[in-house]
Amino acid sequence: GKNEYDLLVIGGGSGGLACAKEAAQFGRKVAVMDYVEPSPQGTSWGIGGTCVNVGCIPKKLMHQAALLGSALKDAQRYGWNISQPVHHTWSVMAQGVQNYVKSLNWGHRVQLQEKKVKYFNIKGRFSDPHTVRGLTKAGKETVVTADNIVIATGGRPKYPVHVAGALEYGITSDDLFWLKESPGKTLPNFILYVSLECAGFLTGIGLDTTVMMRSVPLRGFDQASHLSKKKQFFFTTQQQMASLVTEHMESYGTKFLKRCFPTKVEKLKNNRLQVTWKNADLDREETDSFDTVMWAVGRAPDTKTLNLEAVGVKTNSETGKIIVDASEATSVPHIYAVGDITEGRPELTPTAIAAGKLLAQRLFGQSSELMDYDNVPTTVFTPLEYGCVGLSEEAAVQRHGSDNIEVYHAYYKPLEFTVAERDATQCYMKMVCLREREQRILGLHFIGPNAGEVIQGFALGIKCGATYPQMMKTVGIHPTCAEEVTKLHITKRSGLDATVTGC
Amino acid sequence: SVQAHKEEDGPQKTMEVNRFTPVPASYDYDLIVIGGGSGGLAAAKEAAKYEKKVMVLDFVTPTPQGSSWGLGGTCVNVGCIPKKLMHQAALLGQALQDSRKFGWQFTEEVKHNWMTMTESVQNYIGSLNWGYRVALRDTKVTYENAYGEFVGPHTIKATNKKGIEKLYTAERFIIATGERPRYLGIPGDKEYCISSDDLFSLPYCPGKTLVVGASYVALECAGFLAGLGLDVTVMVRSILLRGFDQDMANRIGEYMKEHGVNFIRKFVPIKVERVEEGTPGILKVTAKSTAGEQIIEGEYNTVLLAIGRDPCTRKIGLDKVGVNINEKTGKIPVNDAEQTNVPYIYAIGDILQDKLELTPVAIQAGRLLVRRLYAGATTKCDYVNVPTTVFTPLEYGACGYSEETAVEKFGEENIEVYHSHFWPLEWTVPSRDNNKCYAKIICNIQDNERVIGFHVLGPNAGEVTQGFAAAIKCGLTKEQLDSTVGIHPVCAEV
């Protein structure tokens, strides 16, 4: 018989909702299925996916809370008389953040309604290529059929299951943002930027935070082996930038336990947690107690319960992610996938949204435009932010050879740090260019305040094929941090001091 | 420049120097730069790289109130730098308010101490003055703290603070004397009013302030003074931010009004009197309507004049060497190589006619000019699509055409304006305005929807705008803009 819907989207996150809403614009009959399996600690949330509920949004807001803590310190130097000491109350912040997130959940529900997209709060699984079944919370079975199905179920944090007590006593980012009470003395176990960002803002609001990492920041393929080749480059080769970021965090108060890996987590009588780990450098076991242990050891694609095998959707055997082609099509006709669930794509909200929209336009809007995954800008919101677009230095060297690459770089000091007497040692930027002919810019990397705001416009430039001469022709805006990009002229090759001096 | 060699009577005789330059005897210097500001210092340091013998003359005539400052020019001492720092102080005041909603707790009332801030700012500026002195010394540029003026072809007279005069000759000159604030020419203006030249080193809190003017200087100063908790009124003769996109200008004004700045529109002061002595004292301002006969009066602790700036070109002997200036404005017209009508005399920076009054432009022009003079370069300064930012409480970044100018130049039917309000994520939790931040791009439909104007109103507008300016320089089109993925969550992704 005829399928009930033109499009069914499984997963109401950044990619899924963007795709569904776009398809609805073309007057199609669209349904969205969204379901949040509670975390092992019991945390759950509304529609909107990772970004809105347990990702970008609450992360940036808590990052802002931490930045405001620094602003309070700066303010005194700028003449504001604030009585010391200043305290931070987790629950006030958490409530503010959670209320805002809930307003976004609400906003999405309203939008779906306005666009006449049917919303099912059920956990779906495929029974055939055009049919998805699921049980509502109340236990009622629902069957949905559709001509086209888009899988956008995203990912969930992994647990280090080989560590005793990890699952019972540890939390993840899924839980952190919904804690009603302060996490206290926290140990985020590190692999990716998630851990650094969380450790960063936890330190910023005054909590005793320690980051434990298996090896020195982002070095070594073992930590990145579950990532695609493309992402491996990004993470394993950003050594210079990563070490600047973590150096800053260390000077800012975050403790780092390098080359350590946890062996067990136990609960103490006073409800605190005892963590035991192996210190690889000293070759001995160490232990300490914490209020909270947070795991940030990577995210796993949420495909287990979809029953993909039954319909033949192929996944990558190593990562578990769904394999798609340039048009987001899976191995099964009429079944597509977008967002974090797809193999070889950046795990970012804006790319999921863009890909979802373009997919809907191709399916229902007679468009043939494919998603361009090149030169996607990103930002890591650590206390000192890191924004980048294009190739890392190492990737550029690998692709073109070090003789054909020129790296311009500079250490600079944001004007606002001067009166505040803040340390700008790690404020740094570098531009990776081709050496020959028009000297096209391959990549731009910036560490400093408001890194995202700085990088965004330059990403546009790179999309337009910006060259080094064009950058030099662009007049700077004074006084900003971003203007230093237009003034980069010291090369790494020259070995000269790259510190910016005066106006 | 063409140099015709001819026997001449001597340097004292005034002659048509654009055709009859004297035989170059050996000059004291290859290059003398008059004015040690952004443009002047950049040019001097660049010339020193090519082993030229360079001198910089810099002198600050004290303000009517007696303020003065060191080497570095307007930007460093009484412009961009102290302005941005005080703007930052005001932003931090706002941050304090926000931080409570983000969980930070401290006493209810937080006051601002003007002296603490000003001292820190002045200390930083002092370090920059010092840095410049050292940089000049290290690059072997001769620096004299003396007032330079032309007395004849290739000859300049330098008068120092003590009145001692010296003569110097040079093969070439660069005039980079910049500007100083204009006064109203009404009773009491010089005696009682201050300008931006005085504000940043004011040794007492200005208190209840009247800012006269609607320039970006006026709005930026009014903005941060209000942000520090002071009672601020802005008296505007006609429109805000003349020359800027008026839609954006009005939004800036609205925001300032909603955040506590009072505006008196269509009035000009006609008299300023002192009612009470003190630091600050109390001043009485009488103002007249521009639209009728109405007269109003008001009392303020401080009156800050920000009605414009005049080039320092009237008293530097330009007539002695025949350099043309625009008699009305005092600005110097130059060709696209920054050359005046006198071939060996160049000019850069704020004093140029029809050019933007910005530090980075002056620096760029100065450097490129020197490279052309001494390093065989040919690149000229690119004055097109220069980005700027106005650091009002709600910052405004722009690059390219304003909407009005685009309509005028291309015709309304040939341009498309894409626009959007946005709510910075950081403003959500503290419940700050959700419909004030705004961005628009202006595209030329006939040229592949090329982006010809970019405007953004919001936090960190300068940081946001810089990259877009680079992209516009690369010929950004709407399609390319659409296909660029945003960074999330930041304001710039809008």
PDB file of N, CA and C in Angstrom, chain B residues 39-121:
ATOM      1  N   GLY B  39      50.460  56.961  11.440  1.00  0.00           N
ATOM      2  CA  GLY B  39      51.028  56.995  10.097  1.00  0.00           C
ATOM      3  C   GLY B  39      52.502  57.369  10.104  1.00  0.00           C
ATOM      4  N   GLY B  40      52.815  58.439  10.790  1.00  0.00           N
ATOM      5  CA  GLY B  40      54.184  58.931  10.812  1.00  0.00           C
ATOM      6  C   GLY B  40      55.200  57.914  11.320  1.00  0.00           C
ATOM      7  N   LEU B  41      54.894  57.282  12.436  1.00  0.00           N
ATOM      8  CA  LEU B  41      55.844  56.327  13.000  1.00  0.00           C
ATOM      9  C   LEU B  41      55.986  55.094  12.114  1.00  0.00           C
ATOM     10  N   ALA B  42      54.869  54.652  11.542  1.00  0.00           N
ATOM     11  CA  ALA B  42      54.946  53.482  10.668  1.00  0.00           C
ATOM     12  C   ALA B  42      55.859  53.783   9.479  1.00  0.00           C
ATOM     13  N   ALA B  43      55.691  54.973   8.905  1.00  0.00           N
ATOM     14  CA  ALA B  43      56.509  55.358   7.755  1.00  0.00           C
ATOM     15  C   ALA B  43      57.974  55.470   8.157  1.00  0.00           C
ATOM     16  N   ALA B  44      58.231  56.117   9.279  1.00  0.00           N
ATOM     17  CA  ALA B  44      59.612  56.319   9.726  1.00  0.00           C
ATOM     18  C   ALA B  44      60.315  54.990   9.958  1.00  0.00           C
ATOM     19  N   LYS B  45      59.651  54.079  10.667  1.00  0.00           N
ATOM     20  CA  LYS B  45      60.265  52.789  10.972  1.00  0.00           C
ATOM     21  C   LYS B  45      60.513  51.993   9.700  1.00  0.00           C
ATOM     22  N   GLU B  46      59.598  52.115   8.765  1.00  0.00           N
ATOM     23  CA  GLU B  46      59.764  51.397   7.502  1.00  0.00           C
ATOM     24  C   GLU B  46      60.963  51.932   6.746  1.00  0.00           C
ATOM     25  N   ALA B  47      61.094  53.263   6.704  1.00  0.00           N
ATOM     26  CA  ALA B  47      62.201  53.866   5.969  1.00  0.00           C
ATOM     27  C   ALA B  47      63.540  53.473   6.563  1.00  0.00           C
ATOM     28  N   ALA B  48      63.565  53.359   7.892  1.00  0.00           N
ATOM     29  CA  ALA B  48      64.811  52.981   8.565  1.00  0.00           C
ATOM     30  C   ALA B  48      65.263  51.590   8.134  1.00  0.00           C
ATOM     31  N   LYS B  49      64.292  50.746   7.763  1.00  0.00           N
ATOM     32  CA  LYS B  49      64.623  49.379   7.321  1.00  0.00           C
ATOM     33  C   LYS B  49      65.475  49.425   6.063  1.00  0.00           C
ATOM     34  N   TYR B  50      65.267  50.456   5.260  1.00  0.00           N
ATOM     35  CA  TYR B  50      66.026  50.560   4.010  1.00  0.00           C
ATOM     36  C   TYR B  50      67.254  51.444   4.196  1.00  0.00           C
ATOM     37  N   GLU B  51      67.649  51.577   5.481  1.00  0.00           N
ATOM     38  CA  GLU B  51      68.864  52.303   5.852  1.00  0.00           C
ATOM     39  C   GLU B  51      68.866  53.740   5.408  1.00  0.00           C
ATOM     40  N   LYS B  52      67.671  54.320   5.466  1.00  0.00           N
ATOM     41  CA  LYS B  52      67.590  55.732   5.165  1.00  0.00           C
ATOM     42  C   LYS B  52      67.796  56.520   6.453  1.00  0.00           C
ATOM     43  N   LYS B  53      68.314  57.742   6.314  1.00  0.00           N
ATOM     44  CA  LYS B  53      68.494  58.595   7.470  1.00  0.00           C
ATOM     45  C   LYS B  53      67.173  59.313   7.702  1.00  0.00           C
ATOM     46  N   VAL B  54      66.535  58.978   8.801  1.00  0.00           N
ATOM     47  CA  VAL B  54      65.176  59.458   9.042  1.00  0.00           C
ATOM     48  C   VAL B  54      65.074  60.242  10.333  1.00  0.00           C
ATOM     49  N   MET B  55      64.257  61.291  10.300  1.00  0.00           N
ATOM     50  CA  MET B  55      63.961  62.031  11.527  1.00  0.00           C
ATOM     51  C   MET B  55      62.452  62.113  11.690  1.00  0.00           C
ATOM     52  N   VAL B  56      62.028  61.989  12.938  1.00  0.00           N
ATOM     53  CA  VAL B  56      60.610  62.198  13.258  1.00  0.00           C
ATOM     54  C   VAL B  56      60.506  63.389  14.189  1.00  0.00           C
ATOM     55  N   LEU B  57      59.628  64.313  13.812  1.00  0.00           N
ATOM     56  CA  LEU B  57      59.358  65.438  14.713  1.00  0.00           C
ATOM     57  C   LEU B  57      57.954  65.250  15.265  1.00  0.00           C
ATOM     58  N   ASP B  58      57.850  65.251  16.574  1.00  0.00           N
ATOM     59  CA  ASP B  58      56.523  65.122  17.160  1.00  0.00           C
ATOM     60  C   ASP B  58      56.378  66.130  18.278  1.00  0.00           C
ATOM     61  N   PHE B  59      55.261  66.818  18.273  1.00  0.00           N
ATOM     62  CA  PHE B  59      55.035  67.815  19.315  1.00  0.00           C
ATOM     63  C   PHE B  59      53.558  67.914  19.597  1.00  0.00           C
ATOM     64  N   VAL B  60      53.212  67.941  20.866  1.00  0.00           N
ATOM     65  CA  VAL B  60      51.808  68.063  21.231  1.00  0.00           C
ATOM     66  C   VAL B  60      51.566  69.421  21.861  1.00  0.00           C
ATOM     67  N   THR B  61      50.814  70.260  21.142  1.00  0.00           N
ATOM     68  CA  THR B  61      50.434  71.544  21.732  1.00  0.00           C
ATOM     69  C   THR B  61      49.397  71.255  22.810  1.00  0.00           C
ATOM     70  N   PRO B  62      49.639  71.682  24.051  1.00  0.00           N
ATOM     71  CA  PRO B  62      48.674  71.368  25.115  1.00  0.00           C
ATOM     72  C   PRO B  62      47.278  71.886  24.792  1.00  0.00           C
ATOM     73  N   THR B  63      46.273  71.203  25.317  1.00  0.00           N
ATOM     74  CA  THR B  63      44.890  71.609  25.111  1.00  0.00           C
ATOM     75  C   THR B  63      44.613  72.864  25.919  1.00  0.00           C
ATOM     76  N   PRO B  64      43.488  73.533  25.640  1.00  0.00           N
ATOM     77  CA  PRO B  64      43.124  74.693  26.460  1.00  0.00           C
ATOM     78  C   PRO B  64      43.096  74.358  27.950  1.00  0.00           C
ATOM     79  N   GLN B  65      42.784  73.098  28.275  1.00  0.00           N
ATOM     80  CA  GLN B  65      42.757  72.698  29.680  1.00  0.00           C
ATOM     81  C   GLN B  65      44.135  72.309  30.196  1.00  0.00           C
ATOM     82  N   GLY B  66      45.120  72.270  29.287  1.00  0.00           N
ATOM     83  CA  GLY B  66      46.474  71.966  29.714  1.00  0.00           C
ATOM     84  C   GLY B  66      46.906  70.526  29.533  1.00  0.00           C
ATOM     85  N   SER B  67      46.069  69.699  28.911  1.00  0.00           N
ATOM     86  CA  SER B  67      46.456  68.289  28.732  1.00  0.00           C
ATOM     87  C   SER B  67      47.488  68.147  27.636  1.00  0.00           C
ATOM     88  N   SER B  68      48.385  67.210  27.844  1.00  0.00           N
ATOM     89  CA  SER B  68      49.380  66.911  26.829  1.00  0.00           C
ATOM     90  C   SER B  68      49.735  65.436  26.947  1.00  0.00           C
ATOM     91  N   TRP B  69      50.573  64.942  26.008  1.00  0.00           N
ATOM     92  CA  TRP B  69      50.921  63.519  26.066  1.00  0.00           C
ATOM     93  C   TRP B  69      52.189  63.242  25.288  1.00  0.00           C
ATOM     94  N   GLY B  70      52.622  61.978  25.310  1.00  0.00           N
ATOM     95  CA  GLY B  70      53.896  61.593  24.712  1.00  0.00           C
ATOM     96  C   GLY B  70      53.798  61.142  23.269  1.00  0.00           C
ATOM     97  N   LEU B  71      54.857  60.493  22.820  1.00  0.00           N
ATOM     98  CA  LEU B  71      54.970  60.057  21.436  1.00  0.00           C
ATOM     99  C   LEU B  71      53.957  58.958  21.113  1.00  0.00           C
ATOM    100  N   GLY B  72      53.402  59.030  19.895  1.00  0.00           N
ATOM    101  CA  GLY B  72      52.491  57.970  19.482  1.00  0.00           C
ATOM    102  C   GLY B  72      51.260  58.478  18.765  1.00  0.00           C
ATOM    103  N   GLY B  73      50.968  59.765  18.909  1.00  0.00           N
ATOM    104  CA  GLY B  73      49.841  60.304  18.175  1.00  0.00           C
ATOM    105  C   GLY B  73      48.510  60.106  18.858  1.00  0.00           C
ATOM    106  N   THR B  74      47.455  60.421  18.106  1.00  0.00           N
ATOM    107  CA  THR B  74      46.103  60.372  18.642  1.00  0.00           C
ATOM    108  C   THR B  74      45.706  58.982  19.089  1.00  0.00           C
ATOM    109  N   CYS B  75      45.861  58.002  18.211  1.00  0.00           N
ATOM    110  CA  CYS B  75      45.399  56.643  18.498  1.00  0.00           C
ATOM    111  C   CYS B  75      45.858  56.148  19.856  1.00  0.00           C
ATOM    112  N   VAL B  76      47.146  56.223  20.061  1.00  0.00           N
ATOM    113  CA  VAL B  76      47.738  55.689  21.292  1.00  0.00           C
ATOM    114  C   VAL B  76      47.347  56.483  22.536  1.00  0.00           C
ATOM    115  N   ASN B  77      47.346  57.823  22.406  1.00  0.00           N
ATOM    116  CA  ASN B  77      47.210  58.680  23.588  1.00  0.00           C
ATOM    117  C   ASN B  77      45.791  59.140  23.896  1.00  0.00           C
ATOM    118  N   VAL B  78      45.068  59.545  22.874  1.00  0.00           N
ATOM    119  CA  VAL B  78      43.754  60.150  23.102  1.00  0.00           C
ATOM    120  C   VAL B  78      42.736  59.619  22.096  1.00  0.00           C
ATOM    121  N   GLY B  79      42.963  58.421  21.594  1.00  0.00           N
ATOM    122  CA  GLY B  79      42.046  57.858  20.603  1.00  0.00           C
ATOM    123  C   GLY B  79      41.735  56.404  20.890  1.00  0.00           C
ATOM    124  N   CYS B  80      41.912  55.583  19.838  1.00  0.00           N
ATOM    125  CA  CYS B  80      41.563  54.157  19.868  1.00  0.00           C
ATOM    126  C   CYS B  80      41.886  53.427  21.171  1.00  0.00           C
ATOM    127  N   ILE B  81      43.114  53.589  21.638  1.00  0.00           N
ATOM    128  CA  ILE B  81      43.562  52.779  22.771  1.00  0.00           C
ATOM    129  C   ILE B  81      42.827  53.117  24.074  1.00  0.00           C
ATOM    130  N   PRO B  82      42.935  54.354  24.572  1.00  0.00           N
ATOM    131  CA  PRO B  82      42.202  54.629  25.807  1.00  0.00           C
ATOM    132  C   PRO B  82      40.698  54.473  25.620  1.00  0.00           C
ATOM    133  N   LYS B  83      40.200  54.781  24.449  1.00  0.00           N
ATOM    134  CA  LYS B  83      38.772  54.650  24.188  1.00  0.00           C
ATOM    135  C   LYS B  83      38.313  53.222  24.374  1.00  0.00           C
ATOM    136  N   LYS B  84      39.058  52.289  23.729  1.00  0.00           N
ATOM    137  CA  LYS B  84      38.655  50.882  23.809  1.00  0.00           C
ATOM    138  C   LYS B  84      38.782  50.356  25.235  1.00  0.00           C
ATOM    139  N   LEU B  85      39.794  50.811  25.959  1.00  0.00           N
ATOM    140  CA  LEU B  85      39.965  50.359  27.341  1.00  0.00           C
ATOM    141  C   LEU B  85      38.830  50.855  28.220  1.00  0.00           C
ATOM    142  N   MET B  86      38.410  52.095  28.031  1.00  0.00           N
ATOM    143  CA  MET B  86      37.309  52.604  28.843  1.00  0.00           C
ATOM    144  C   MET B  86      35.988  51.961  28.410  1.00  0.00           C
ATOM    145  N   HIS B  87      35.866  51.683  27.137  1.00  0.00           N
ATOM    146  CA  HIS B  87      34.704  50.950  26.629  1.00  0.00           C
ATOM    147  C   HIS B  87      34.670  49.582  27.298  1.00  0.00           C
ATOM    148  N   GLN B  88      35.833  48.961  27.413  1.00  0.00           N
ATOM    149  CA  GLN B  88      35.930  47.658  28.064  1.00  0.00           C
ATOM    150  C   GLN B  88      35.511  47.760  29.522  1.00  0.00           C
ATOM    151  N   ALA B  89      35.909  48.843  30.180  1.00  0.00           N
ATOM    152  CA  ALA B  89      35.524  49.033  31.582  1.00  0.00           C
ATOM    153  C   ALA B  89      34.004  49.073  31.686  1.00  0.00           C
ATOM    154  N   ALA B  90      33.376  49.768  30.750  1.00  0.00           N
ATOM    155  CA  ALA B  90      31.914  49.860  30.743  1.00  0.00           C
ATOM    156  C   ALA B  90      31.287  48.498  30.462  1.00  0.00           C
ATOM    157  N   LEU B  91      31.854  47.758  29.504  1.00  0.00           N
ATOM    158  CA  LEU B  91      31.335  46.427  29.192  1.00  0.00           C
ATOM    159  C   LEU B  91      31.445  45.518  30.413  1.00  0.00           C
ATOM    160  N   LEU B  92      32.527  45.681  31.156  1.00  0.00           N
ATOM    161  CA  LEU B  92      32.694  44.861  32.355  1.00  0.00           C
ATOM    162  C   LEU B  92      31.624  45.193  33.380  1.00  0.00           C
ATOM    163  N   GLY B  93      31.189  46.450  33.411  1.00  0.00           N
ATOM    164  CA  GLY B  93      30.100  46.819  34.302  1.00  0.00           C
ATOM    165  C   GLY B  93      28.852  46.025  33.946  1.00  0.00           C
ATOM    166  N   GLN B  94      28.602  45.919  32.650  1.00  0.00           N
ATOM    167  CA  GLN B  94      27.456  45.139  32.187  1.00  0.00           C
ATOM    168  C   GLN B  94      27.653  43.668  32.519  1.00  0.00           C
ATOM    169  N   ALA B  95      28.887  43.194  32.348  1.00  0.00           N
ATOM    170  CA  ALA B  95      29.202  41.791  32.639  1.00  0.00           C
ATOM    171  C   ALA B  95      28.908  41.480  34.104  1.00  0.00           C
ATOM    172  N   LEU B  96      29.185  42.454  34.962  1.00  0.00           N
ATOM    173  CA  LEU B  96      28.905  42.256  36.379  1.00  0.00           C
ATOM    174  C   LEU B  96      27.425  41.962  36.583  1.00  0.00           C
ATOM    175  N   GLN B  97      26.603  42.721  35.902  1.00  0.00           N
ATOM    176  CA  GLN B  97      25.162  42.518  36.026  1.00  0.00           C
ATOM    177  C   GLN B  97      24.779  41.134  35.520  1.00  0.00           C
ATOM    178  N   ASP B  98      25.284  40.788  34.334  1.00  0.00           N
ATOM    179  CA  ASP B  98      24.991  39.475  33.741  1.00  0.00           C
ATOM    180  C   ASP B  98      25.428  38.346  34.651  1.00  0.00           C
ATOM    181  N   SER B  99      26.582  38.544  35.276  1.00  0.00           N
ATOM    182  CA  SER B  99      27.184  37.427  35.990  1.00  0.00           C
ATOM    183  C   SER B  99      26.310  36.933  37.131  1.00  0.00           C
ATOM    184  N   ARG B 100      25.488  37.804  37.675  1.00  0.00           N
ATOM    185  CA  ARG B 100      24.604  37.347  38.761  1.00  0.00           C
ATOM    186  C   ARG B 100      23.670  36.260  38.248  1.00  0.00           C
ATOM    187  N   LYS B 101      23.177  36.441  37.027  1.00  0.00           N
ATOM    188  CA  LYS B 101      22.258  35.457  36.459  1.00  0.00           C
ATOM    189  C   LYS B 101      22.979  34.156  36.126  1.00  0.00           C
ATOM    190  N   PHE B 102      24.300  34.259  35.985  1.00  0.00           N
ATOM    191  CA  PHE B 102      25.075  33.054  35.698  1.00  0.00           C
ATOM    192  C   PHE B 102      25.600  32.422  36.984  1.00  0.00           C
ATOM    193  N   GLY B 103      25.087  32.900  38.124  1.00  0.00           N
ATOM    194  CA  GLY B 103      25.419  32.242  39.386  1.00  0.00           C
ATOM    195  C   GLY B 103      26.438  32.944  40.259  1.00  0.00           C
ATOM    196  N   TRP B 104      26.996  34.058  39.790  1.00  0.00           N
ATOM    197  CA  TRP B 104      27.997  34.745  40.604  1.00  0.00           C
ATOM    198  C   TRP B 104      27.306  35.621  41.644  1.00  0.00           C
ATOM    199  N   GLN B 105      27.861  35.623  42.835  1.00  0.00           N
ATOM    200  CA  GLN B 105      27.250  36.408  43.908  1.00  0.00           C
ATOM    201  C   GLN B 105      28.250  37.365  44.522  1.00  0.00           C
ATOM    202  N   PHE B 106      27.825  38.608  44.658  1.00  0.00           N
ATOM    203  CA  PHE B 106      28.629  39.600  45.358  1.00  0.00           C
ATOM    204  C   PHE B 106      27.672  40.711  45.766  1.00  0.00           C
ATOM    205  N   THR B 107      28.190  41.694  46.508  1.00  0.00           N
ATOM    206  CA  THR B 107      27.321  42.744  47.072  1.00  0.00           C
ATOM    207  C   THR B 107      26.442  43.383  46.009  1.00  0.00           C
ATOM    208  N   GLU B 108      25.309  43.823  46.430  1.00  0.00           N
ATOM    209  CA  GLU B 108      24.340  44.423  45.529  1.00  0.00           C
ATOM    210  C   GLU B 108      24.897  45.612  44.767  1.00  0.00           C
ATOM    211  N   GLU B 109      25.446  46.553  45.534  1.00  0.00           N
ATOM    212  CA  GLU B 109      25.883  47.786  44.875  1.00  0.00           C
ATOM    213  C   GLU B 109      27.358  47.736  44.529  1.00  0.00           C
ATOM    214  N   VAL B 110      27.657  47.906  43.259  1.00  0.00           N
ATOM    215  CA  VAL B 110      29.058  47.960  42.871  1.00  0.00           C
ATOM    216  C   VAL B 110      29.313  49.321  42.251  1.00  0.00           C
ATOM    217  N   LYS B 111      30.293  50.018  42.804  1.00  0.00           N
ATOM    218  CA  LYS B 111      30.580  51.347  42.271  1.00  0.00           C
ATOM    219  C   LYS B 111      31.850  51.340  41.445  1.00  0.00           C
ATOM    220  N   HIS B 112      31.946  52.323  40.577  1.00  0.00           N
ATOM    221  CA  HIS B 112      33.137  52.418  39.760  1.00  0.00           C
ATOM    222  C   HIS B 112      34.028  53.565  40.219  1.00  0.00           C
ATOM    223  N   ASN B 113      35.326  53.299  40.241  1.00  0.00           N
ATOM    224  CA  ASN B 113      36.284  54.315  40.646  1.00  0.00           C
ATOM    225  C   ASN B 113      37.035  54.833  39.435  1.00  0.00           C
ATOM    226  N   TRP B 114      36.725  56.050  39.041  1.00  0.00           N
ATOM    227  CA  TRP B 114      37.298  56.640  37.834  1.00  0.00           C
ATOM    228  C   TRP B 114      38.819  56.681  37.895  1.00  0.00           C
ATOM    229  N   MET B 115      39.350  57.073  39.049  1.00  0.00           N
ATOM    230  CA  MET B 115      40.802  57.247  39.168  1.00  0.00           C
ATOM    231  C   MET B 115      41.542  55.937  38.983  1.00  0.00           C
ATOM    232  N   THR B 116      41.000  54.839  39.554  1.00  0.00           N
ATOM    233  CA  THR B 116      41.656  53.532  39.390  1.00  0.00           C
ATOM    234  C   THR B 116      41.764  53.194  37.914  1.00  0.00           C
ATOM    235  N   MET B 117      40.666  53.396  37.202  1.00  0.00           N
ATOM    236  CA  MET B 117      40.649  53.057  35.784  1.00  0.00           C
ATOM    237  C   MET B 117      41.606  53.948  34.996  1.00  0.00           C
ATOM    238  N   THR B 118      41.496  55.235  35.226  1.00  0.00           N
ATOM    239  CA  THR B 118      42.284  56.173  34.442  1.00  0.00           C
ATOM    240  C   THR B 118      43.780  55.998  34.690  1.00  0.00           C
ATOM    241  N   GLU B 119      44.107  55.714  35.937  1.00  0.00           N
ATOM    242  CA  GLU B 119      45.515  55.495  36.245  1.00  0.00           C
ATOM    243  C   GLU B 119      46.050  54.293  35.479  1.00  0.00           C
ATOM    244  N   SER B 120      45.280  53.187  35.493  1.00  0.00           N
ATOM    245  CA  SER B 120      45.713  51.983  34.770  1.00  0.00           C
ATOM    246  C   SER B 120      45.857  52.268  33.292  1.00  0.00           C
ATOM    247  N   VAL B 121      44.872  52.983  32.748  1.00  0.00           N
ATOM    248  CA  VAL B 121      44.900  53.285  31.317  1.00  0.00           C
ATOM    249  C   VAL B 121      46.110  54.143  30.984  1.00  0.00           C
TER     250      VAL B 121
END
